Amino acid sequence: MTQALEDKLVALEKVMQQNALLLKDSKHHEAELEKSLSELQDTQSYLVQSERLSAVGQLVAGVAHGSNNPLAIIIGYAQLVLRMPEVTPRMEECLNKLEDAGQRCQRIVHHLTIFAQKQKAEKRYINVKEVLQSVIGIRFDQLQVDRIQVETSFDD
């Protein structure tokens, strides 16, 4: 009976060791599953953000396209009326402001169109001076509104 109990004890110890290995293995798999779940959630968040950006890009492109023609008409008529002989100085001032505002809107639309374009990232050499001038150009209208004057001096 003692031998049978010892045999059972040995068998039980083997089962306990196997269970310990299985437990350790299951914890390892659980950690892998948690990592995979986290990666999946990150990927899902990235996809949702990409879809939002894509939708914003499409919206911007649509707004830009729909705004260009009316802006061209506003600017064109302002320029035509400015050429009329009966334009008073006050009318000229107002029409110049109207034309300037229309051109400002056209620049904003142009920059939105550039934003909406989907371009693949590529490595290439760039002219830093041109990039900085472009950024200043994009911000030019707001800088004027804020009465900020930017002076630049670039080395060739």
XYZ file of N, CA and C in Angstrom:
468
model
N 0.826 -1.181 0.000
C 0.000 0.000 0.000
C 0.877 1.254 0.000
N 1.997 1.186 0.756
C 2.926 2.304 0.794
C 3.516 2.522 -0.583
N 3.870 1.403 -1.241
C 4.430 1.521 -2.586
C 3.410 2.131 -3.530
N 2.159 1.745 -3.398
C 1.099 2.287 -4.259
C 0.930 3.768 -4.006
N 1.002 4.172 -2.711
C 0.894 5.602 -2.380
C 2.081 6.377 -2.933
N 3.280 5.798 -2.839
C 4.467 6.467 -3.383
C 4.363 6.606 -4.897
N 3.864 5.542 -5.532
C 3.686 5.606 -6.991
C 2.668 6.690 -7.352
N 1.598 6.745 -6.591
C 0.574 7.774 -6.823
C 1.164 9.161 -6.583
N 1.984 9.283 -5.530
C 2.624 10.559 -5.209
C 3.556 10.980 -6.337
N 4.328 10.055 -6.865
C 5.225 10.348 -8.001
C 4.392 10.758 -9.207
N 3.331 10.027 -9.473
C 2.462 10.357 -10.602
C 1.825 11.726 -10.396
N 1.421 11.993 -9.145
C 0.810 13.288 -8.825
C 1.818 14.421 -9.000
N 3.077 14.181 -8.585
C 4.119 15.188 -8.768
C 4.362 15.463 -10.250
N 4.338 14.405 -11.071
C 4.495 14.581 -12.514
C 3.344 15.420 -13.076
N 2.144 15.106 -12.629
C 0.973 15.859 -13.086
C 1.094 17.316 -12.650
N 1.572 17.530 -11.397
C 1.733 18.905 -10.899
C 2.797 19.644 -11.710
N 3.890 18.958 -12.056
C 4.923 19.574 -12.878
C 4.376 19.910 -14.268
N 3.622 18.982 -14.829
C 3.005 19.237 -16.136
C 2.040 20.423 -16.064
N 1.258 20.446 -14.972
C 0.319 21.568 -14.785
C 1.070 22.895 -14.631
N 2.185 22.849 -13.894
C 2.993 24.055 -13.716
C 3.530 24.526 -15.064
N 3.998 23.572 -15.885
C 4.480 23.926 -17.229
C 3.346 24.481 -18.092
N 2.194 23.830 -17.992
C 1.036 24.308 -18.754
C 0.615 25.708 -18.294
N 0.649 25.938 -16.987
C 0.295 27.248 -16.443
C 1.273 28.308 -16.933
N 2.568 27.957 -16.868
C 3.602 28.882 -17.342
C 3.415 29.162 -18.835
N 3.152 28.095 -19.583
C 2.943 28.227 -21.023
C 1.687 29.059 -21.315
N 0.634 28.830 -20.543
C -0.607 29.584 -20.772
C -0.414 31.068 -20.431
N 0.396 31.365 -19.399
C 0.686 32.773 -19.071
C 1.477 33.426 -20.197
N 2.406 32.644 -20.771
C 3.189 33.155 -21.904
C 2.249 33.455 -23.082
N 1.341 32.509 -23.368
C 0.384 32.715 -24.460
C -0.565 33.872 -24.158
N -0.941 34.001 -22.901
C -1.809 35.116 -22.508
C -1.097 36.452 -22.752
N 0.179 36.520 -22.410
C 0.956 37.746 -22.648
C 1.055 38.027 -24.141
N 1.274 36.974 -24.940
C 1.333 37.149 -26.391
C -0.004 37.627 -26.941
N -1.089 37.060 -26.416
C -2.426 37.479 -26.844
C -2.683 38.945 -26.479
N -2.286 39.332 -25.284
C -2.465 40.725 -24.864
C -1.652 41.661 -25.749
N -0.444 41.239 -26.092
C 0.398 42.048 -26.980
C -0.251 42.149 -28.360
N -0.742 41.030 -28.871
C -1.407 41.018 -30.178
C -2.655 41.888 -30.163
N -3.411 41.808 -29.073
C -4.609 42.629 -28.941
C -4.253 44.106 -28.932
N -3.203 44.449 -28.213
C -2.749 45.839 -28.155
C -2.319 46.323 -29.536
N -1.571 45.494 -30.255
C -1.139 45.849 -31.610
C -2.345 46.003 -32.530
N -3.311 45.124 -32.379
C -4.525 45.187 -33.193
C -5.298 46.475 -32.905
N -5.401 46.844 -31.644
C -6.084 48.088 -31.281
C -5.341 49.302 -31.828
N -4.009 49.277 -31.760
C -3.217 50.371 -32.324
C -3.433 50.477 -33.833
N -3.441 49.332 -34.500
C -3.661 49.310 -35.948
C -5.057 49.827 -36.284
N -6.037 49.424 -35.494
C -7.405 49.887 -35.719
C -7.487 51.401 -35.534
N -6.855 51.923 -34.505
C -6.844 53.372 -34.280
C -6.181 54.092 -35.445
N -5.076 53.518 -35.921
C -4.367 54.105 -37.061
C -5.269 54.121 -38.301
N -5.972 53.019 -38.543
C -6.866 52.945 -39.702
C -8.010 53.950 -39.593
N -8.570 54.075 -38.410
C -9.650 55.050 -38.204
C -9.133 56.461 -38.459
N -7.939 56.768 -37.944
C -7.343 58.082 -38.158
C -7.061 58.307 -39.640
N -6.570 57.278 -40.324
C -6.299 57.395 -41.759
C -7.588 57.665 -42.529
N -8.653 56.977 -42.156
C -9.945 57.195 -42.816
C -10.449 58.615 -42.574
N -10.270 59.103 -41.367
C -10.685 60.477 -41.066
C -9.894 61.470 -41.906
N -8.573 61.274 -41.967
C -7.745 62.168 -42.768
C -8.129 62.102 -44.242
N -8.429 60.915 -44.717
C -8.847 60.755 -46.101
C -10.163 61.494 -46.345
N -11.098 61.356 -45.411
C -12.379 62.048 -45.541
C -12.188 63.557 -45.499
N -11.310 64.032 -44.620
C -11.029 65.469 -44.546
C -10.409 65.940 -45.860
N -9.486 65.150 -46.399
C -8.862 65.494 -47.674
C -9.883 65.592 -48.788
N -10.807 64.651 -48.850
C -11.860 64.684 -49.873
C -12.774 65.885 -49.668
N -13.111 66.181 -48.424
C -13.954 67.334 -48.127
C -13.254 68.631 -48.546
N -11.979 68.734 -48.188
C -11.205 69.930 -48.534
C -11.129 70.091 -50.045
N -10.874 68.992 -50.747
C -10.795 69.061 -52.207
C -12.129 69.523 -52.802
N -13.220 69.012 -52.264
C -14.545 69.423 -52.748
C -14.839 70.890 -52.474
N -14.513 71.338 -51.269
C -14.723 72.746 -50.911
C -13.853 73.646 -51.785
N -12.602 73.246 -51.976
C -11.684 74.039 -52.794
C -12.209 74.142 -54.221
N -12.632 73.010 -54.778
C -13.135 73.008 -56.150
C -14.394 73.872 -56.268
N -15.280 73.760 -55.297
C -16.518 74.531 -55.335
C -16.328 76.015 -55.065
N -15.228 76.378 -54.425
C -14.992 77.782 -54.076
C -14.238 78.548 -55.157
N -13.468 77.851 -55.967
C -12.636 78.541 -56.953
C -13.434 79.371 -57.946
N -14.499 78.813 -58.517
C -15.263 79.554 -59.524
C -15.935 80.797 -58.955
N -16.633 80.715 -57.834
C -17.232 81.938 -57.287
C -16.193 82.997 -56.926
N -15.056 82.562 -56.420
C -13.995 83.518 -56.083
C -13.463 84.203 -57.334
N -13.302 83.451 -58.404
C -12.828 84.042 -59.660
C -13.842 85.064 -60.182
N -15.116 84.761 -60.038
C -16.159 85.700 -60.480
C -16.120 86.973 -59.640
N -16.010 86.831 -58.332
C -15.963 87.996 -57.437
C -14.767 88.880 -57.784
N -13.615 88.271 -57.918
C -12.396 89.032 -58.238
C -12.516 89.668 -59.619
N -13.030 88.908 -60.583
C -13.180 89.429 -61.946
C -14.105 90.636 -62.013
N -15.254 90.534 -61.357
C -16.188 91.668 -61.376
C -15.616 92.870 -60.619
N -14.916 92.623 -59.529
C -14.286 93.733 -58.804
C -13.289 94.444 -59.714
N -12.511 93.684 -60.465
C -11.540 94.280 -61.379
C -12.232 95.027 -62.517
N -13.334 94.466 -63.036
C -14.071 95.140 -64.114
C -14.662 96.465 -63.650
N -15.282 96.437 -62.479
C -15.911 97.667 -61.968
C -14.842 98.714 -61.662
N -13.680 98.273 -61.207
C -12.598 99.226 -60.924
C -12.163 99.982 -62.182
N -12.344 99.388 -63.354
C -11.945 100.038 -64.615
C -12.991 101.014 -65.132
N -14.150 101.030 -64.539
C -15.220 101.934 -65.002
C -14.881 103.376 -64.617
N -15.206 104.312 -65.511
C -14.846 105.711 -65.253
C -15.617 106.346 -64.100
N -16.797 105.868 -63.794
C -17.622 106.503 -62.756
C -17.354 105.997 -61.346
N -16.269 105.257 -61.147
C -15.926 104.721 -59.830
C -15.405 105.859 -58.947
N -16.043 105.997 -57.791
C -15.618 107.029 -56.841
C -14.429 106.507 -56.025
N -13.691 107.395 -55.367
C -12.573 106.928 -54.536
C -13.020 105.950 -53.453
N -14.184 106.186 -52.862
C -14.693 105.278 -51.824
C -15.028 103.909 -52.427
N -15.649 103.906 -53.609
C -15.957 102.647 -54.284
C -14.663 101.905 -54.636
N -13.665 102.671 -55.089
C -12.382 102.061 -55.449
C -11.748 101.390 -54.227
N -11.819 102.072 -53.095
C -11.273 101.514 -51.856
C -11.984 100.211 -51.491
N -13.310 100.234 -51.566
C -14.097 99.036 -51.227
C -13.832 97.901 -52.210
N -13.764 98.233 -53.497
C -13.509 97.206 -54.499
C -12.106 96.614 -54.362
N -11.139 97.443 -54.019
C -9.783 96.935 -53.780
C -9.758 95.981 -52.594
N -10.507 96.336 -51.533
C -10.594 95.444 -50.371
C -11.274 94.135 -50.759
N -12.321 94.228 -51.589
C -13.038 93.042 -52.052
C -12.110 92.153 -52.879
N -11.357 92.759 -53.780
C -10.420 91.998 -54.609
C -9.337 91.346 -53.748
N -8.781 92.105 -52.815
C -7.747 91.555 -51.928
C -8.290 90.375 -51.115
N -9.504 90.529 -50.592
C -10.104 89.443 -49.804
C -10.345 88.217 -50.677
N -10.793 88.427 -51.894
C -11.007 87.309 -52.816
C -9.711 86.593 -53.138
N -8.652 87.377 -53.364
C -7.355 86.764 -53.651
C -6.815 86.020 -52.432
N -7.069 86.573 -51.264
C -6.653 85.877 -50.041
C -7.372 84.535 -49.932
N -8.668 84.541 -50.215
C -9.430 83.287 -50.190
C -8.897 82.308 -51.237
N -8.533 82.815 -52.409
C -7.966 81.935 -53.433
C -6.665 81.297 -52.948
N -5.837 82.055 -52.264
C -4.586 81.492 -51.737
C -4.881 80.417 -50.695
N -5.860 80.689 -49.843
C -6.241 79.700 -48.830
C -6.739 78.430 -49.507
N -7.582 78.586 -50.518
C -8.104 77.436 -51.263
C -6.954 76.680 -51.921
N -6.006 77.421 -52.472
C -4.849 76.784 -53.108
C -4.075 75.939 -52.090
N -3.853 76.478 -50.918
C -3.123 75.739 -49.887
C -3.927 74.534 -49.393
N -5.238 74.677 -49.323
C -6.073 73.531 -48.955
C -5.986 72.442 -50.017
N -5.947 72.852 -51.269
C -5.831 71.882 -52.359
C -4.516 71.124 -52.259
N -3.454 71.833 -51.957
C -2.149 71.183 -51.787
C -2.227 70.178 -50.637
N -2.882 70.571 -49.537
C -3.029 69.678 -48.381
C -3.806 68.418 -48.757
N -4.838 68.594 -49.579
C -5.724 67.475 -49.903
C -5.082 66.478 -50.858
N -4.042 66.877 -51.562
C -3.401 65.964 -52.499
C -2.736 64.832 -51.733
N -2.953 63.644 -52.226
C -2.345 62.480 -51.585
C -1.018 62.217 -52.279
N 0.055 62.369 -51.550
C 1.371 62.136 -52.115
C 2.075 61.062 -51.294
N 2.773 60.200 -51.987
C 3.565 59.195 -51.290
C 4.820 59.856 -50.759
N 5.241 59.411 -49.598
C 6.474 59.932 -49.023
C 7.650 59.436 -49.859
N 8.544 60.334 -50.131
C 9.721 59.965 -50.898
C 10.923 60.724 -50.363
N 12.062 60.118 -50.491
C 13.296 60.773 -50.078
C 13.827 61.540 -51.280
N 14.118 62.807 -51.060
C 14.693 63.615 -52.123
C 15.332 64.844 -51.506
N 16.205 65.458 -52.259
C 16.837 66.678 -51.808
C 15.857 67.830 -51.994
N 15.845 68.747 -51.038
C 14.962 69.893 -51.139
C 15.754 71.174 -50.926
N 15.180 72.252 -51.415
C 15.758 73.565 -51.204
C 15.089 74.135 -49.954
N 15.817 74.194 -48.876
C 15.259 74.636 -47.597
C 14.726 76.061 -47.705
N 15.413 76.895 -48.455
C 14.974 78.282 -48.645
C 13.573 78.310 -49.240
N 13.330 77.484 -50.272
C 12.009 77.449 -50.902
C 10.939 76.943 -49.931
N 11.292 75.950 -49.141
C 10.331 75.412 -48.164
C 9.962 76.484 -47.145
N 10.956 77.175 -46.621
C 10.691 78.223 -45.633
C 9.869 79.360 -46.236
N 10.188 79.738 -47.471
C 9.417 80.796 -48.131
C 7.973 80.346 -48.354
N 7.786 79.087 -48.672
C 6.442 78.553 -48.865
C 5.643 78.585 -47.564
N 6.286 78.186 -46.473
C 5.608 78.200 -45.164
C 5.231 79.627 -44.781
N 6.162 80.546 -45.008
C 5.862 81.955 -44.704
C 4.718 82.432 -45.582
N 4.707 82.001 -46.846
C 3.613 82.364 -47.749
C 2.266 81.841 -47.286
N 2.278 80.611 -46.795
C 1.035 80.012 -46.294
C 0.510 80.807 -45.099
N 1.405 81.225 -44.241
C 1.026 81.946 -43.024
C 0.921 83.459 -43.226
N 1.233 83.957 -44.443
C 1.334 85.385 -44.702
C 0.080 86.153 -44.279
N -1.078 85.674 -44.696
C -2.321 86.394 -44.390
C -2.557 86.517 -42.889
N -2.354 85.409 -42.165
C -2.558 85.460 -40.721
C -1.519 86.353 -40.062
N -0.290 86.324 -40.573
C 0.752 87.191 -40.025
C 0.377 88.661 -40.209
N -0.195 89.002 -41.374
C -0.629 90.377 -41.611
C -1.741 90.769 -40.639
N -2.698 89.863 -40.454
C -3.808 90.135 -39.539
C -3.275 90.380 -38.129
N -2.268 89.595 -37.743
C -1.678 89.724 -36.412
C -0.625 90.834 -36.345
N -0.453 91.538 -37.464
C 0.529 92.629 -37.572
C 1.944 92.160 -37.230
N 2.276 91.016 -37.792
C 3.611 90.459 -37.617
C 4.340 90.572 -38.943
N 5.507 91.171 -38.897
C 6.314 91.321 -40.094
C 7.478 90.335 -40.008
N 7.652 89.563 -41.058
C 8.722 88.582 -41.082
C 9.805 89.069 -42.049
N 11.012 89.136 -41.549
C 12.138 89.485 -42.388
C 13.020 88.272 -42.525
N 13.406 87.988 -43.753
C 14.219 86.788 -43.979
C 15.536 87.175 -44.648
N 16.514 86.375 -44.384
C 17.808 86.523 -45.026
C 18.391 85.114 -45.142
N 18.484 84.594 -46.363
C 18.929 83.232 -46.570
C 20.272 83.225 -47.277
N 21.118 82.302 -46.880
C 22.345 82.059 -47.621
C 21.994 81.235 -48.859
N 22.760 81.413 -49.915
C 22.506 80.600 -51.109
C 22.878 79.152 -50.829
